[in-house]
Amino acid sequence: MRVLIGYSYASNNRDAVANAINDLAKGLSEAGVQTVVYKQYDPYQERSQPVPGTIAESFRKVNRLKGQLLYLAGFTLHLIRTASTIDCVITLDTPSGLAFTGKLAKLVSRGRIKHVAWIMDLYRLQSRNQENSPSSRLRDARLKFETATIKSADKVVVLGECMQVELRRNGISESVVLPIWHNASSTLPIPKPEAKAAYYRSSDFIVMYSGNAGVAHPLDGLVRAAEILKNEKQIRFIVSGHGKSYDSAQKLARQAGLENIEFTSGVPFHELSLYLSSADIHVVCLSEQALGSCVPSKAYGAMAAARPILFLGSAGCQVALDVDEAQCGYCIPTDEAEKIANTIFSLYRQPSLTDQMGRNSRLYFEDQRTLATGVTRWSQMLRTVID
């Protein structure tokens, strides 16, 4: 069995999706499913600090579009040249139109090559259902084309039940949930005293958000919770990452003059286990309006680190469902700052409960969200599709 995976940012080792598909490819190959990820040079892997300004942003958009078109062309040519050696092609959702290559492979091979459409981000399709989203005939035509090509796939894979609901709203009724995982080798639980000693005081109670914070990950509620708890000197908030919501939260904290919240750019990959283990609670968030667009994978890194999760978002999100099943944290709406603050303070005052939730987190991870479990699920699914 031979499988080809396409994703335009596959060579970017700082991209969570790229890491997931590369881990999957390696795991499948070790399990006897020969799997190749088609890669091209990614200029964003070596990009310097972005230059602010409208003109600079326009250049970035043009370069991004150029890179994605080149990837689409290169992947299509590679697929045509190697069609005789491929049994299945897996396409992700970037670049736009990549799923069409799966349909093309089926046509070229007269149905022998199977197509699996792996959907990790439904933002583009979801935007069509939002009244205030920008609209154009070209965009709507592109979305209809993408929906049609996804429908033609032999199997559509999503990361959670909430994404299945969103697909059904877009006319795609058949899909299967194969949950995302976290590579345990990158995040091992380290005892709190040891981990905290590397970054903070041992008496600090650390509430951490780590990772990308784009427009779908609002952090203003967390900042307002920090303001409510500003007199609790041992409770510290750490926001580590980048993105528009990160910038907005940093500005809000600065305006409020908060000294109990720190904004950082993160740590090198080799420090990830130590860094994630230095937190007492991990915060994961997804805007209620973005429900069904994705499943924030950072939740499973927190589980791997054996730490509780405070999920800010809708109770219908897959992360919220998993946190509830694992009994490893709480789910609170993104804008309920007082409830967020009260929950954090309650966990601070109950260290035994916090520790138990951390243990529950790790147990759930080991049972449901390891790479090995993900590889097994994918291997079984591929064999049913191809055979």
XYZ file of C-alpha atoms in Angstrom:
387
model
C 0.000 0.000 0.000
C 1.461 3.349 -1.101
C 0.140 6.726 0.013
C 0.943 10.285 -1.053
C 0.101 13.263 1.211
C -0.170 16.844 -0.011
C 0.072 19.982 2.156
C 1.765 23.187 1.040
C 3.473 23.967 4.368
C 4.716 20.422 4.960
C 8.354 21.539 5.136
C 7.718 24.094 7.903
C 8.739 22.465 11.197
C 7.015 25.240 13.169
C 3.640 24.437 11.619
C 1.474 22.190 13.822
C -0.296 20.604 10.848
C 3.032 19.909 9.131
C 4.336 18.200 12.250
C 1.174 16.100 12.485
C 1.294 14.855 8.878
C 5.025 14.183 8.991
C 4.577 12.199 12.212
C 1.704 10.295 10.611
C 3.721 9.534 7.475
C 6.586 8.152 9.516
C 4.257 6.108 11.713
C 2.336 4.675 8.763
C 5.556 3.745 6.963
C 6.770 1.936 10.079
C 3.410 0.128 10.194
C 3.834 -1.112 6.619
C 1.923 1.616 4.763
C 4.533 3.272 2.539
C 3.760 6.991 2.896
C 5.386 10.020 1.293
C 4.696 13.693 2.036
C 5.225 15.895 -1.015
C 7.283 18.908 0.033
C 8.538 22.060 -1.599
C 10.735 24.784 -0.191
C 8.715 26.967 2.206
C 10.004 30.562 2.303
C 8.044 31.247 5.474
C 10.202 28.775 7.358
C 13.088 31.238 7.233
C 11.114 34.480 7.337
C 12.421 37.275 9.518
C 10.296 39.401 11.846
C 7.444 40.716 9.655
C 7.642 44.355 8.664
C 4.492 46.246 9.664
C 2.539 48.244 7.116
C -0.055 47.832 4.401
C 2.468 47.556 1.566
C 4.523 44.908 3.376
C 1.353 42.926 4.128
C 0.358 43.112 0.459
C 3.743 41.730 -0.597
C 3.386 38.891 1.918
C -0.035 38.006 0.525
C 1.262 38.015 -3.036
C 4.239 35.825 -2.090
C 1.989 33.466 -0.171
C -0.356 33.112 -3.165
C 2.606 32.565 -5.481
C 4.018 29.864 -3.200
C 0.681 28.068 -2.968
C 0.142 28.120 -6.729
C 3.635 26.736 -7.284
C 2.966 23.989 -4.746
C -0.355 23.128 -6.392
C 1.302 22.882 -9.793
C 4.241 20.857 -8.464
C 2.023 18.441 -6.546
C -0.205 17.916 -9.583
C 2.766 17.117 -11.836
C 4.276 14.791 -9.226
C 0.955 12.996 -8.879
C 0.605 12.488 -12.625
C 4.199 11.235 -12.974
C 3.940 8.762 -10.096
C 0.294 7.721 -10.494
C 1.222 4.145 -11.344
C 2.973 3.727 -7.982
C 0.264 5.273 -5.762
C -2.761 3.594 -4.177
C -4.144 6.564 -2.277
C -3.707 10.337 -2.178
C -4.463 12.330 0.971
C -5.104 16.030 0.448
C -5.328 18.668 3.162
C -7.098 22.021 2.933
C -4.101 24.166 1.957
C -3.566 25.364 -0.689
C -7.090 26.093 -1.868
C -8.055 23.639 -4.610
C -5.673 20.877 -3.534
C -8.581 18.459 -3.122
C -9.136 18.663 -6.895
C -5.873 16.765 -7.400
C -7.424 13.847 -5.578
C -10.323 13.871 -8.024
C -7.826 14.142 -10.867
C -5.932 11.106 -9.551
C -9.122 9.076 -9.555
C -9.838 10.101 -13.168
C -6.297 9.394 -14.393
C -6.235 5.961 -12.735
C -9.854 5.122 -13.643
C -10.777 4.836 -9.996
C -7.835 2.727 -8.842
C -6.284 5.540 -6.810
C -8.433 6.431 -3.813
C -8.786 9.949 -2.477
C -8.985 10.899 1.199
C -9.798 14.553 1.941
C -8.366 15.376 5.378
C -10.031 18.531 6.687
C -8.216 20.275 9.549
C -9.533 23.800 9.037
C -13.002 24.768 7.841
C -12.575 28.516 8.171
C -13.043 29.199 4.452
C -16.186 27.091 4.182
C -17.529 28.393 7.482
C -17.136 32.032 6.434
C -19.819 31.484 3.812
C -22.357 30.962 6.624
C -21.495 34.162 8.519
C -23.571 37.210 7.700
C -20.821 39.749 8.271
C -18.059 37.978 6.330
C -16.762 39.658 3.157
C -18.337 38.209 0.037
C -17.438 38.032 -3.617
C -18.510 35.988 -6.604
C -15.000 34.644 -7.052
C -14.742 33.514 -3.452
C -18.170 31.876 -3.482
C -17.360 30.087 -6.731
C -14.111 28.813 -5.228
C -15.921 27.547 -2.130
C -18.518 25.727 -4.232
C -15.706 24.146 -6.254
C -13.878 23.033 -3.086
C -17.073 21.594 -1.617
C -17.748 19.637 -4.797
C -14.237 18.158 -4.907
C -14.399 17.203 -1.222
C -17.744 15.488 -1.816
C -16.159 13.369 -4.549
C -13.522 11.960 -2.163
C -13.703 8.301 -1.181
C -13.387 9.346 2.447
C -13.606 12.696 4.227
C -11.741 12.895 7.537
C -12.284 15.570 10.188
C -10.859 16.086 13.682
C -14.040 16.290 15.732
C -17.810 15.964 15.885
C -18.213 19.750 15.748
C -16.491 19.750 12.352
C -18.844 17.045 11.105
C -21.768 19.319 11.964
C -20.173 22.189 10.026
C -19.575 19.952 6.995
C -23.223 18.885 6.995
C -24.207 22.560 6.945
C -22.159 22.825 3.757
C -23.805 19.835 2.114
C -21.155 17.209 2.916
C -23.099 14.559 4.795
C -20.560 11.724 4.959
C -17.373 12.045 7.014
C -15.436 10.198 9.682
C -13.815 11.551 12.838
C -10.160 10.631 13.310
C -8.930 12.709 16.266
C -5.692 14.651 16.185
C -2.834 13.479 18.403
C 0.286 14.805 20.048
C 3.715 13.256 19.666
C 4.574 12.153 23.194
C 8.291 12.244 22.444
C 8.116 16.050 22.180
C 6.266 16.564 25.469
C 7.041 14.464 28.505
C 5.527 15.379 31.889
C 8.139 16.857 34.209
C 7.484 17.351 37.948
C 6.306 20.900 38.700
C 9.129 21.817 41.109
C 11.773 20.935 38.541
C 9.970 22.627 35.654
C 9.078 25.783 37.575
C 12.616 26.216 38.832
C 13.709 26.789 35.226
C 11.397 29.774 34.662
C 9.532 30.960 37.763
C 9.424 30.986 41.545
C 8.343 27.727 43.139
C 5.458 29.486 44.885
C 4.008 30.898 41.644
C 0.736 29.492 40.336
C 1.159 29.642 36.560
C -1.770 30.037 34.167
C -0.354 29.570 30.660
C -1.528 30.124 27.104
C 1.039 28.808 24.640
C 0.864 28.890 20.859
C -0.687 30.779 17.989
C -3.384 33.276 18.976
C -5.112 34.379 15.801
C -8.487 36.061 15.414
C -10.271 32.786 16.236
C -8.504 32.586 19.620
C -9.703 35.602 21.645
C -7.704 36.284 24.811
C -9.375 39.468 26.073
C -11.470 37.490 28.565
C -8.316 35.953 30.007
C -6.714 39.401 30.353
C -9.796 40.717 32.150
C -9.626 37.694 34.467
C -5.993 38.603 35.203
C -7.164 42.101 36.079
C -9.730 40.694 38.530
C -6.964 38.611 40.149
C -4.275 41.314 40.092
C -4.042 41.408 43.896
C -3.380 37.659 44.121
C 0.379 38.005 43.859
C 1.133 34.307 43.534
C -1.126 33.819 40.490
C 0.759 34.677 37.300
C -0.499 34.636 33.730
C 1.838 33.717 30.875
C 0.831 34.283 27.246
C 3.416 32.768 24.938
C 3.059 32.954 21.181
C 2.046 35.319 18.402
C -0.926 36.452 16.342
C -3.566 39.165 16.193
C -5.283 38.119 19.431
C -1.884 37.986 21.135
C -1.250 41.589 20.060
C -4.724 42.670 21.148
C -4.370 41.018 24.557
C -0.938 42.553 25.092
C -2.321 46.015 24.301
C -5.269 45.502 26.690
C -2.968 44.337 29.493
C -0.671 47.309 28.941
C -3.593 49.749 29.067
C -4.779 48.185 32.339
C -1.267 48.397 33.788
C -1.244 44.725 34.720
C 1.923 43.334 36.264
C 0.650 39.790 36.783
C 0.565 38.889 33.091
C 3.630 38.331 30.922
C 3.824 38.101 27.135
C 6.658 36.068 25.610
C 7.612 34.679 22.215
C 7.946 31.082 23.405
C 10.890 28.721 23.807
C 13.024 26.544 21.502
C 11.496 23.194 20.591
C 13.956 21.252 22.760
C 12.611 23.074 25.849
C 8.948 22.327 25.110
C 8.472 19.570 27.697
C 10.055 21.658 30.435
C 8.154 24.788 29.470
C 4.692 23.198 29.213
C 5.285 21.362 32.492
C 6.064 24.633 34.280
C 2.380 25.618 34.153
C -0.248 24.718 36.738
C -3.084 25.244 34.235
C -3.093 25.470 30.445
C -5.569 27.734 28.695
C -6.943 26.750 25.291
C -9.478 28.898 23.470
C -11.578 29.035 20.331
C -14.133 31.719 19.536
C -17.732 30.564 19.795
C -18.245 31.919 16.272
C -15.472 29.606 15.044
C -17.068 26.468 16.495
C -16.622 23.635 14.011
C -13.861 25.339 12.048
C -11.055 23.370 13.727
C -9.961 21.528 16.873
C -7.157 23.356 18.754
C -4.334 20.826 18.925
C -2.557 22.641 21.772
C -5.035 20.983 24.156
C -3.364 17.629 23.590
C 0.101 19.035 24.254
C -1.232 20.161 27.636
C -2.634 16.673 28.222
C 0.722 15.147 27.322
C 2.343 17.436 29.912
C -0.148 16.154 32.519
C -1.697 19.536 33.237
C -5.356 20.615 33.636
C -7.057 22.516 30.823
C -9.197 25.625 31.041
C -11.010 25.708 27.712
C -12.513 29.026 26.720
C -15.147 28.533 24.065
C -18.267 26.578 23.192
C -19.217 23.425 25.090
C -19.810 21.836 21.682
C -16.153 22.043 20.641
C -14.316 18.716 20.493
C -11.780 19.986 23.028
C -14.576 20.758 25.501
C -16.048 17.287 24.956
C -12.649 15.673 25.536
C -11.927 17.755 28.651
C -15.308 16.766 30.064
C -14.779 13.081 29.260
C -11.299 13.117 30.769
C -12.416 15.160 33.804
C -9.279 17.209 33.421
C -10.550 20.788 33.498
C -13.354 23.194 32.766
C -15.109 24.855 29.818
C -16.106 28.534 30.099
C -17.356 31.020 27.462
C -14.583 33.242 26.151
C -16.089 36.502 27.452
C -17.041 35.460 31.000
C -14.015 36.992 32.726
C -15.415 36.752 36.237
C -16.150 33.038 35.881
C -12.696 32.491 34.386
C -11.115 34.308 37.323
C -13.192 32.405 39.910
C -12.276 29.052 38.342
C -8.567 29.881 38.312
C -8.697 31.061 41.931
C -10.575 27.897 42.953
C -7.901 25.686 41.376
C -5.188 27.777 43.005
C -6.789 27.149 46.396
C -7.194 23.398 45.722
C -3.791 22.021 44.708
C -4.902 18.419 45.232
C -7.749 18.880 42.732
C -5.397 20.568 40.270
C -2.938 17.682 40.547
C -5.703 15.084 40.100
C -6.956 16.828 36.975
C -3.404 16.812 35.672
C -3.177 13.056 36.198
C -6.550 12.607 34.479
C -5.233 14.657 31.586
C -2.246 12.383 31.060
C -4.318 9.206 31.409
C -6.730 10.389 28.732
C -3.843 11.363 26.485
C -2.173 7.970 26.831
C -5.438 6.187 26.088
C -6.833 8.349 23.290
C -4.431 10.928 21.837
C -0.990 9.408 21.330
C 0.649 9.246 17.915
C 0.563 5.442 18.059
C -3.214 5.514 18.528
C -3.570 7.976 15.659
C -1.452 5.836 13.349
C -3.527 2.750 14.173
C -6.772 4.576 13.402
C -5.444 5.920 10.128
C -3.950 2.595 9.078
C -7.258 0.825 9.662
C -9.195 3.492 7.760
C -6.799 3.451 4.778
C -6.944 -0.311 4.491
C -10.763 -0.233 4.363
C -10.687 2.504 1.699
C -8.049 0.871 -0.506
C -9.069 -2.751 -0.060
